[in-house]
Amino acid sequence: MGAIRTTDGRQIRHRNPGPCQPKRRLGRSWSRILCVAAVAAAGLAGLASPASASAAASPASLYLSPSTGSPGVGDELDVQIRVNTGSRFTNAVQANLTYPSSQLSVLGFDDSTSSFPVVAQQQVSNGLIQVAKGAFTPVDGDTNLTTVRFQVIGAGTAQVCPTDQSEIVSSTTHQGIPSANAGATFVAGSPSAFGVGCIVHDFIAQGAQHTITINGEGFSSQGATVTVSGKGVTASGTAVVSGTQLTTTIKVPVAAVTGIRSVTVSSGGHTYRCQSCLAIGNGPKVSSVSPDTVARGTSGQVLAVQGQFLDRKTTVKITGLTVTATTWVSSQEIDVTVNVPASATVGQKKVSLYDPFSLSYGYYGRGSCSTCLSVS
């Protein structure tokens, strides 16, 4: 039995480990963060019921207030992380933000006006802020999650950007509420001549290859190059759209190490390293198929595809076989019904998993197994 402690010292204990199943989006070390938030959503939901779950769904957002400003170097800058769920109810929120550590320093957090008293995480490191908080009583409308206390330590343009790893959890379904994220831009002294701001879709899963958008300033029409820290993850086909925007295609190997990466952009003789700007998450994994052998000419055979990080929307394809139905069982199992042509070749068949894009699981994760299933 586990527990999380509130700011007033009380503990909330939980017996059901269901909400703590690993989430592909954060990888092993990061999954524990949202696990705590999921416990707040599942465990706290039993302590207070939402007033009404029948109201029409409203768009949700996670945004910063103020969204603009012109502070001076040395000034304290207080920025609220706000959550607006409209008529939907939440009691757990994960908010991850990137910020330029050369221009802003985090002094701490002010929870005095927060609607979420359960503090699961408030962490700052290498240009990344991570906040996970919960509420005893489900919250709706426009509320404050926490206030980040910055100090301005350098002149120029500073963008504070919510990442795709941020999530507002429904207190009724314990799933993420679809929402939009909005950052903030502050200019201390003169605007920066060159830099990187917010990255659109900054979470990509293993096995993915997709084009992302990088916002900033000072990009040269002569071109730009993008590199990603660490091993394996590459950027190619970089194109400058304008002086404030470029696109590049990120390719993530299936075996890439998950976690936070930095992105370096060079253009027009300038170079800028955006700390902690890209996250690599787990793609779907196949460990076994049961039964592991099917006969030619078989119709309606149900196969249990077992592995890790399997999403409700993950699709399954098997070389030479026709998948006629798919049933998600859990994050460790998807059952598929297949037809095996009588003309199918004997031998091992590749089982491939494909994730669609979703804010919860990043861009297009891929996984496969070439030895998990055979045709006899």
CSV table of C-alpha atoms in Angstrom, one decimal:
chain,number,residue,atom,x,y,z
A,1,MET,CA,0.0,0.0,0.0
A,2,GLY,CA,1.4,3.4,-1.0
A,3,ALA,CA,0.9,6.9,0.2
A,4,ILE,CA,1.3,10.5,-0.9
A,5,ARG,CA,1.6,13.4,1.5
A,6,THR,CA,-0.3,16.6,1.3
A,7,THR,CA,1.1,20.0,2.2
A,8,ASP,CA,-0.5,19.9,5.6
A,9,GLY,CA,1.0,16.6,6.4
A,10,ARG,CA,-1.9,14.3,5.8
A,11,GLN,CA,-1.4,11.1,3.9
A,12,ILE,CA,-3.6,9.6,1.2
A,13,ARG,CA,-3.3,5.8,0.9
A,14,HIS,CA,-4.2,3.7,-2.0
A,15,ARG,CA,-4.6,-0.1,-2.5
A,16,ASN,CA,-5.3,-0.4,-6.1
A,17,PRO,CA,-2.1,-0.1,-8.2
A,18,GLY,CA,-4.1,0.2,-11.5
A,19,PRO,CA,-3.5,4.0,-12.0
A,20,CYS,CA,0.3,3.3,-11.6
A,21,GLN,CA,0.6,1.2,-14.8
A,22,PRO,CA,3.6,2.6,-16.7
A,23,LYS,CA,2.8,5.5,-19.1
A,24,ARG,CA,4.7,5.4,-22.4
A,25,ARG,CA,4.9,9.1,-22.7
A,26,LEU,CA,7.4,9.6,-19.9
A,27,GLY,CA,9.6,6.6,-19.9
A,28,ARG,CA,10.6,4.8,-16.7
A,29,SER,CA,11.9,7.6,-14.5
A,30,TRP,CA,9.2,10.0,-15.7
A,31,SER,CA,6.3,7.6,-15.4
A,32,ARG,CA,6.5,7.7,-11.6
A,33,ILE,CA,5.7,11.4,-11.7
A,34,LEU,CA,2.4,11.0,-13.5
A,35,CYS,CA,1.7,7.9,-11.5
A,36,VAL,CA,1.5,10.0,-8.4
A,37,ALA,CA,-0.8,12.4,-10.2
A,38,ALA,CA,-2.9,9.4,-11.4
A,39,VAL,CA,-3.2,8.3,-7.8
A,40,ALA,CA,-4.4,11.7,-6.9
A,41,ALA,CA,-7.0,11.4,-9.6
A,42,ALA,CA,-8.1,7.9,-8.7
A,43,GLY,CA,-7.6,7.9,-4.9
A,44,LEU,CA,-9.0,11.4,-4.3
A,45,ALA,CA,-12.0,10.9,-6.5
A,46,GLY,CA,-13.4,8.6,-3.8
A,47,LEU,CA,-13.2,11.4,-1.2
A,48,ALA,CA,-15.3,13.9,-3.1
A,49,SER,CA,-17.7,13.6,-6.0
A,50,PRO,CA,-18.0,16.2,-8.8
A,51,ALA,CA,-21.1,18.3,-8.7
A,52,SER,CA,-22.1,17.3,-12.2
A,53,ALA,CA,-20.6,15.2,-14.9
A,54,SER,CA,-23.4,15.7,-17.4
A,55,ALA,CA,-22.5,19.3,-18.4
A,56,ALA,CA,-21.4,19.8,-22.0
A,57,ALA,CA,-17.7,19.3,-22.6
A,58,SER,CA,-15.7,22.5,-22.8
A,59,PRO,CA,-12.3,23.0,-24.4
A,60,ALA,CA,-9.6,22.8,-21.7
A,61,SER,CA,-6.3,24.7,-21.6
A,62,LEU,CA,-3.1,25.0,-19.6
A,63,TYR,CA,-1.7,28.5,-19.9
A,64,LEU,CA,0.5,31.1,-18.2
A,65,SER,CA,-0.4,34.4,-16.7
A,66,PRO,CA,0.9,36.9,-17.5
A,67,SER,CA,1.6,35.8,-21.0
A,68,THR,CA,3.8,38.8,-21.8
A,69,GLY,CA,5.8,41.4,-20.0
A,70,SER,CA,8.9,43.6,-20.0
A,71,PRO,CA,10.7,43.0,-16.7
A,72,GLY,CA,14.1,44.4,-15.9
A,73,VAL,CA,17.2,42.4,-15.2
A,74,GLY,CA,17.2,41.6,-11.5
A,75,ASP,CA,13.4,41.8,-11.2
A,76,GLU,CA,11.3,39.1,-9.7
A,77,LEU,CA,8.8,37.7,-12.2
A,78,ASP,CA,5.8,35.8,-10.8
A,79,VAL,CA,4.0,33.6,-13.4
A,80,GLN,CA,0.9,31.6,-12.6
A,81,ILE,CA,0.4,28.2,-14.2
A,82,ARG,CA,-3.4,28.2,-14.8
A,83,VAL,CA,-5.8,25.4,-15.7
A,84,ASN,CA,-9.1,26.0,-17.5
A,85,THR,CA,-11.3,23.0,-17.9
A,86,GLY,CA,-14.5,24.8,-18.6
A,87,SER,CA,-17.3,22.5,-17.2
A,88,ARG,CA,-15.1,19.4,-16.9
A,89,PHE,CA,-13.7,18.3,-13.6
A,90,THR,CA,-10.1,17.5,-12.7
A,91,ASN,CA,-8.2,16.6,-9.6
A,92,ALA,CA,-4.8,15.9,-10.9
A,93,VAL,CA,-2.6,18.0,-13.2
A,94,GLN,CA,1.0,17.5,-14.6
A,95,ALA,CA,2.5,20.7,-15.9
A,96,ASN,CA,6.0,20.6,-17.5
A,97,LEU,CA,7.5,23.9,-18.7
A,98,THR,CA,10.8,24.8,-20.4
A,99,TYR,CA,12.5,28.1,-19.8
A,100,PRO,CA,15.8,29.7,-20.8
A,101,SER,CA,18.1,29.2,-17.8
A,102,SER,CA,20.5,31.8,-19.1
A,103,GLN,CA,17.8,34.5,-18.7
A,104,LEU,CA,15.5,33.2,-15.9
A,105,SER,CA,16.3,31.6,-12.6
A,106,VAL,CA,13.6,29.9,-10.6
A,107,LEU,CA,13.4,31.1,-7.0
A,108,GLY,CA,10.6,28.8,-5.9
A,109,PHE,CA,6.9,28.2,-6.0
A,110,ASP,CA,4.0,30.0,-4.3
A,111,ASP,CA,1.0,27.7,-3.6
A,112,SER,CA,-1.0,30.2,-1.5
A,113,THR,CA,-3.7,30.7,-4.3
A,114,SER,CA,-3.6,27.2,-5.7
A,115,SER,CA,-6.7,25.1,-6.1
A,116,PHE,CA,-4.6,22.0,-5.9
A,117,PRO,CA,-3.3,21.4,-2.3
A,118,VAL,CA,-1.7,17.9,-3.0
A,119,VAL,CA,1.9,18.5,-4.0
A,120,ALA,CA,3.2,15.4,-5.7
A,121,GLN,CA,6.1,17.2,-7.4
A,122,GLN,CA,7.7,20.6,-7.8
A,123,GLN,CA,11.1,20.2,-9.4
A,124,VAL,CA,13.4,22.4,-11.4
A,125,SER,CA,16.5,21.3,-13.3
A,126,ASN,CA,18.4,22.2,-16.5
A,127,GLY,CA,15.7,24.6,-17.9
A,128,LEU,CA,12.8,22.3,-17.1
A,129,ILE,CA,10.1,22.8,-14.5
A,130,GLN,CA,7.9,19.9,-13.4
A,131,VAL,CA,4.8,20.3,-11.3
A,132,ALA,CA,2.4,17.5,-10.4
A,133,LYS,CA,-0.5,18.4,-8.1
A,134,GLY,CA,-3.9,17.1,-7.0
A,135,ALA,CA,-7.0,18.2,-5.3
A,136,PHE,CA,-9.3,16.6,-2.7
A,137,THR,CA,-12.4,18.2,-4.3
A,138,PRO,CA,-12.6,18.0,-8.1
A,139,VAL,CA,-12.0,21.4,-9.7
A,140,ASP,CA,-13.6,23.0,-12.8
A,141,GLY,CA,-13.4,26.3,-14.5
A,142,ASP,CA,-10.3,28.6,-14.6
A,143,THR,CA,-8.0,28.0,-11.6
A,144,ASN,CA,-4.4,28.4,-10.5
A,145,LEU,CA,-2.2,25.3,-10.3
A,146,THR,CA,0.8,27.1,-8.8
A,147,THR,CA,2.8,30.3,-9.2
A,148,VAL,CA,6.4,30.1,-10.3
A,149,ARG,CA,8.7,32.8,-8.9
A,150,PHE,CA,11.4,33.7,-11.5
A,151,GLN,CA,14.2,36.2,-11.2
A,152,VAL,CA,15.4,37.8,-14.4
A,153,ILE,CA,19.1,37.2,-14.7
A,154,GLY,CA,19.8,38.1,-18.4
A,155,ALA,CA,18.6,40.5,-21.0
A,156,GLY,CA,16.7,39.4,-24.2
A,157,THR,CA,13.7,37.4,-25.2
A,158,ALA,CA,12.7,34.6,-22.8
A,159,GLN,CA,9.9,32.2,-23.7
A,160,VAL,CA,8.4,29.9,-21.1
A,161,CYS,CA,6.8,26.9,-22.9
A,162,PRO,CA,4.4,24.2,-21.6
A,163,THR,CA,5.4,20.9,-23.1
A,164,ASP,CA,3.4,18.1,-24.6
A,165,GLN,CA,4.1,16.1,-21.4
A,166,SER,CA,1.7,18.3,-19.5
A,167,GLU,CA,-1.7,16.7,-18.8
A,168,ILE,CA,-5.0,17.6,-17.1
A,169,VAL,CA,-6.5,14.4,-15.7
A,170,SER,CA,-10.3,13.9,-15.6
A,171,SER,CA,-11.6,13.1,-12.1
A,172,THR,CA,-14.3,10.9,-13.6
A,173,THR,CA,-12.5,8.9,-16.3
A,174,HIS,CA,-8.9,9.3,-14.9
A,175,GLN,CA,-7.8,9.9,-18.5
A,176,GLY,CA,-6.3,13.0,-19.9
A,177,ILE,CA,-8.6,15.8,-20.9
A,178,PRO,CA,-7.9,17.1,-24.4
A,179,SER,CA,-6.4,20.5,-24.0
A,180,ALA,CA,-4.3,23.3,-25.6
A,181,ASN,CA,-1.1,24.6,-24.1
A,182,ALA,CA,-0.1,28.3,-24.3
A,183,GLY,CA,3.2,29.8,-23.2
A,184,ALA,CA,4.5,33.2,-22.3
A,185,THR,CA,7.1,35.6,-23.7
A,186,PHE,CA,9.0,38.2,-21.7
A,187,VAL,CA,11.5,40.7,-23.0
A,188,ALA,CA,14.1,42.1,-20.7
A,189,GLY,CA,15.9,45.1,-22.2
A,190,SER,CA,16.2,44.6,-26.0
A,191,PRO,CA,14.7,41.5,-27.8
A,192,SER,CA,17.2,38.7,-28.5
A,193,ALA,CA,18.7,38.7,-32.0
A,194,PHE,CA,18.8,34.9,-32.1
A,195,GLY,CA,17.3,32.1,-30.0
A,196,VAL,CA,15.0,29.2,-29.7
A,197,GLY,CA,11.6,29.5,-28.1
A,198,CYS,CA,8.8,27.0,-28.0
A,199,ILE,CA,8.8,23.7,-29.9
A,200,VAL,CA,5.5,22.5,-31.3
A,201,HIS,CA,5.0,18.8,-30.4
A,202,ASP,CA,8.1,18.3,-28.3
A,203,PHE,CA,7.4,14.7,-27.3
A,204,ILE,CA,8.2,11.9,-29.7
A,205,ALA,CA,8.1,8.2,-29.0
A,206,GLN,CA,10.6,5.5,-29.9
A,207,GLY,CA,10.3,4.3,-33.5
A,208,ALA,CA,8.8,7.6,-34.7
A,209,GLN,CA,9.9,9.8,-37.5
A,210,HIS,CA,8.0,13.1,-37.8
A,211,THR,CA,8.4,16.8,-38.7
A,212,ILE,CA,8.3,19.3,-35.8
A,213,THR,CA,8.1,23.1,-35.7
A,214,ILE,CA,10.7,25.1,-33.8
A,215,ASN,CA,9.9,28.7,-33.0
A,216,GLY,CA,12.4,31.4,-32.2
A,217,GLU,CA,14.1,34.4,-33.7
A,218,GLY,CA,16.9,35.3,-36.0
A,219,PHE,CA,16.7,32.3,-38.3
A,220,SER,CA,18.5,33.0,-41.6
A,221,SER,CA,16.9,32.4,-44.9
A,222,GLN,CA,20.2,30.8,-46.0
A,223,GLY,CA,19.3,27.7,-43.9
A,224,ALA,CA,19.8,26.1,-40.5
A,225,THR,CA,21.0,22.9,-38.9
A,226,VAL,CA,19.4,21.1,-35.9
A,227,THR,CA,21.1,18.6,-33.6
A,228,VAL,CA,19.7,16.6,-30.7
A,229,SER,CA,21.8,15.8,-27.6
A,230,GLY,CA,22.6,12.2,-26.7
A,231,LYS,CA,22.8,9.2,-28.9
A,232,GLY,CA,20.6,8.0,-31.7
A,233,VAL,CA,18.0,10.8,-32.2
A,234,THR,CA,18.7,12.7,-35.5
A,235,ALA,CA,17.3,15.7,-37.2
A,236,SER,CA,17.2,16.1,-41.0
A,237,GLY,CA,15.5,18.1,-43.8
A,238,THR,CA,15.6,21.3,-41.8
A,239,ALA,CA,13.9,24.2,-43.6
A,240,VAL,CA,13.6,27.8,-42.5
A,241,VAL,CA,10.0,28.9,-42.9
A,242,SER,CA,10.7,32.5,-41.6
A,243,GLY,CA,12.9,34.4,-39.4
A,244,THR,CA,10.9,33.1,-36.4
A,245,GLN,CA,10.1,29.5,-37.5
A,246,LEU,CA,11.7,26.4,-38.9
A,247,THR,CA,10.8,22.8,-39.4
A,248,THR,CA,12.9,19.7,-39.1
A,249,THR,CA,12.3,16.0,-39.2
A,250,ILE,CA,13.1,14.1,-36.0
A,251,LYS,CA,13.9,10.4,-36.3
A,252,VAL,CA,13.9,8.3,-33.1
A,253,PRO,CA,15.3,4.7,-33.2
A,254,VAL,CA,13.2,2.0,-31.6
A,255,ALA,CA,16.0,1.4,-29.1
A,256,ALA,CA,16.6,5.1,-28.3
A,257,VAL,CA,17.1,6.0,-24.7
A,258,THR,CA,14.0,7.7,-23.3
A,259,GLY,CA,14.1,10.9,-21.4
A,260,ILE,CA,14.8,14.6,-21.9
A,261,ARG,CA,17.1,15.9,-24.7
A,262,SER,CA,18.4,19.3,-25.6
A,263,VAL,CA,18.1,20.8,-29.1
A,264,THR,CA,20.7,22.9,-30.7
A,265,VAL,CA,19.9,25.2,-33.6
A,266,SER,CA,22.6,26.9,-35.8
A,267,SER,CA,21.7,29.5,-38.4
A,268,GLY,CA,23.3,32.6,-39.9
A,269,GLY,CA,26.5,32.2,-37.9
A,270,HIS,CA,24.6,31.9,-34.6
A,271,THR,CA,24.1,28.9,-32.3
A,272,TYR,CA,21.5,28.4,-29.5
A,273,ARG,CA,21.1,25.4,-27.3
A,274,CYS,CA,17.6,24.9,-26.0
A,275,GLN,CA,17.9,23.0,-22.7
A,276,SER,CA,15.5,20.1,-22.0
A,277,CYS,CA,13.3,21.0,-25.0
A,278,LEU,CA,12.6,17.6,-26.4
A,279,ALA,CA,11.3,14.4,-24.7
A,280,ILE,CA,11.7,10.9,-26.0
A,281,GLY,CA,9.1,8.4,-24.7
A,282,ASN,CA,8.7,4.7,-24.9
A,283,GLY,CA,7.2,3.2,-28.0
A,284,PRO,CA,5.0,0.1,-28.0
A,285,LYS,CA,6.8,-3.2,-27.3
A,286,VAL,CA,6.0,-6.7,-28.3
A,287,SER,CA,7.5,-9.5,-26.1
A,288,SER,CA,5.4,-12.5,-27.1
A,289,VAL,CA,2.3,-13.7,-29.0
A,290,SER,CA,0.1,-16.5,-27.8
A,291,PRO,CA,-0.4,-18.9,-29.4
A,292,ASP,CA,2.9,-18.4,-31.1
A,293,THR,CA,2.1,-20.7,-34.1
A,294,VAL,CA,-0.9,-20.6,-36.4
A,295,ALA,CA,-1.7,-22.9,-39.3
A,296,ARG,CA,-2.2,-21.9,-42.9
A,297,GLY,CA,-5.9,-21.7,-43.9
A,298,THR,CA,-7.0,-20.7,-40.3
A,299,SER,CA,-9.8,-18.2,-40.0
A,300,GLY,CA,-10.9,-16.3,-36.9
A,301,GLN,CA,-7.8,-17.1,-34.8
A,302,VAL,CA,-7.4,-14.9,-31.7
A,303,LEU,CA,-3.9,-14.0,-30.8
A,304,ALA,CA,-2.8,-12.4,-27.6
A,305,VAL,CA,-0.1,-9.8,-28.4
A,306,GLN,CA,1.7,-9.2,-25.2
A,307,GLY,CA,4.3,-6.5,-24.3
A,308,GLN,CA,4.5,-3.0,-22.8
A,309,PHE,CA,3.2,0.5,-23.4
A,310,LEU,CA,0.3,-0.6,-25.5
A,311,ASP,CA,-2.3,2.1,-26.1
A,312,ARG,CA,-6.0,1.8,-26.8
A,313,LYS,CA,-5.4,3.2,-30.3
A,314,THR,CA,-2.3,1.0,-31.1
A,315,THR,CA,-2.8,-0.9,-34.3
A,316,VAL,CA,-1.3,-4.3,-35.1
A,317,LYS,CA,-0.2,-5.6,-38.5
A,318,ILE,CA,1.3,-9.0,-39.2
A,319,THR,CA,3.2,-9.8,-42.3
A,320,GLY,CA,1.2,-12.1,-44.6
A,321,LEU,CA,-1.9,-12.3,-42.3
A,322,THR,CA,-5.1,-10.3,-42.2
A,323,VAL,CA,-6.1,-8.7,-38.9
A,324,THR,CA,-9.9,-8.5,-38.8
A,325,ALA,CA,-10.5,-7.3,-35.2
A,326,THR,CA,-8.5,-5.7,-32.4
A,327,THR,CA,-9.3,-5.6,-28.7
A,328,TRP,CA,-7.3,-3.6,-26.3
A,329,VAL,CA,-7.0,-5.5,-23.0
A,330,SER,CA,-4.4,-3.5,-21.1
A,331,SER,CA,-1.1,-1.7,-21.5
A,332,GLN,CA,0.4,-5.1,-21.6
A,333,GLU,CA,-1.9,-6.9,-24.0
A,334,ILE,CA,-3.8,-6.4,-27.2
A,335,ASP,CA,-5.9,-9.3,-28.6
A,336,VAL,CA,-6.2,-9.5,-32.4
A,337,THR,CA,-8.3,-11.8,-34.6
A,338,VAL,CA,-6.5,-12.9,-37.8
A,339,ASN,CA,-7.1,-14.9,-40.9
A,340,VAL,CA,-4.2,-16.9,-42.3
A,341,PRO,CA,-4.4,-17.5,-46.1
A,342,ALA,CA,-3.9,-21.0,-47.2
A,343,SER,CA,-1.2,-19.8,-49.5
A,344,ALA,CA,0.8,-18.1,-46.7
A,345,THR,CA,4.4,-19.0,-46.6
A,346,VAL,CA,5.6,-21.1,-43.7
A,347,GLY,CA,7.9,-19.5,-41.1
A,348,GLN,CA,8.2,-16.5,-38.8
A,349,LYS,CA,6.1,-13.5,-39.4
A,350,LYS,CA,6.8,-9.9,-38.3
A,351,VAL,CA,4.4,-8.5,-35.8
A,352,SER,CA,4.3,-4.6,-36.0
A,353,LEU,CA,2.7,-2.1,-33.7
A,354,TYR,CA,1.8,1.4,-34.8
A,355,ASP,CA,0.6,4.3,-32.6
A,356,PRO,CA,-1.3,7.3,-34.0
A,357,PHE,CA,-0.5,10.8,-32.9
A,358,SER,CA,-2.0,11.8,-29.6
A,359,LEU,CA,-0.9,14.4,-27.1
A,360,SER,CA,-0.8,11.6,-24.4
A,361,TYR,CA,1.6,9.4,-26.3
A,362,GLY,CA,3.5,11.6,-28.6
A,363,TYR,CA,4.2,11.2,-32.3
A,364,TYR,CA,3.8,7.9,-34.0
A,365,GLY,CA,5.6,5.3,-31.8
A,366,ARG,CA,6.6,2.1,-33.5
A,367,GLY,CA,7.6,-1.4,-32.3
A,368,SER,CA,7.9,-4.9,-33.7
A,369,CYS,CA,8.9,-8.5,-33.2
A,370,SER,CA,10.2,-10.7,-35.9
A,371,THR,CA,10.4,-13.9,-33.9
A,372,CYS,CA,7.2,-13.9,-31.9
A,373,LEU,CA,4.9,-15.7,-34.3
A,374,SER,CA,5.2,-18.4,-36.9
A,375,VAL,CA,2.9,-19.9,-39.6
A,376,SER,CA,3.0,-23.7,-40.0
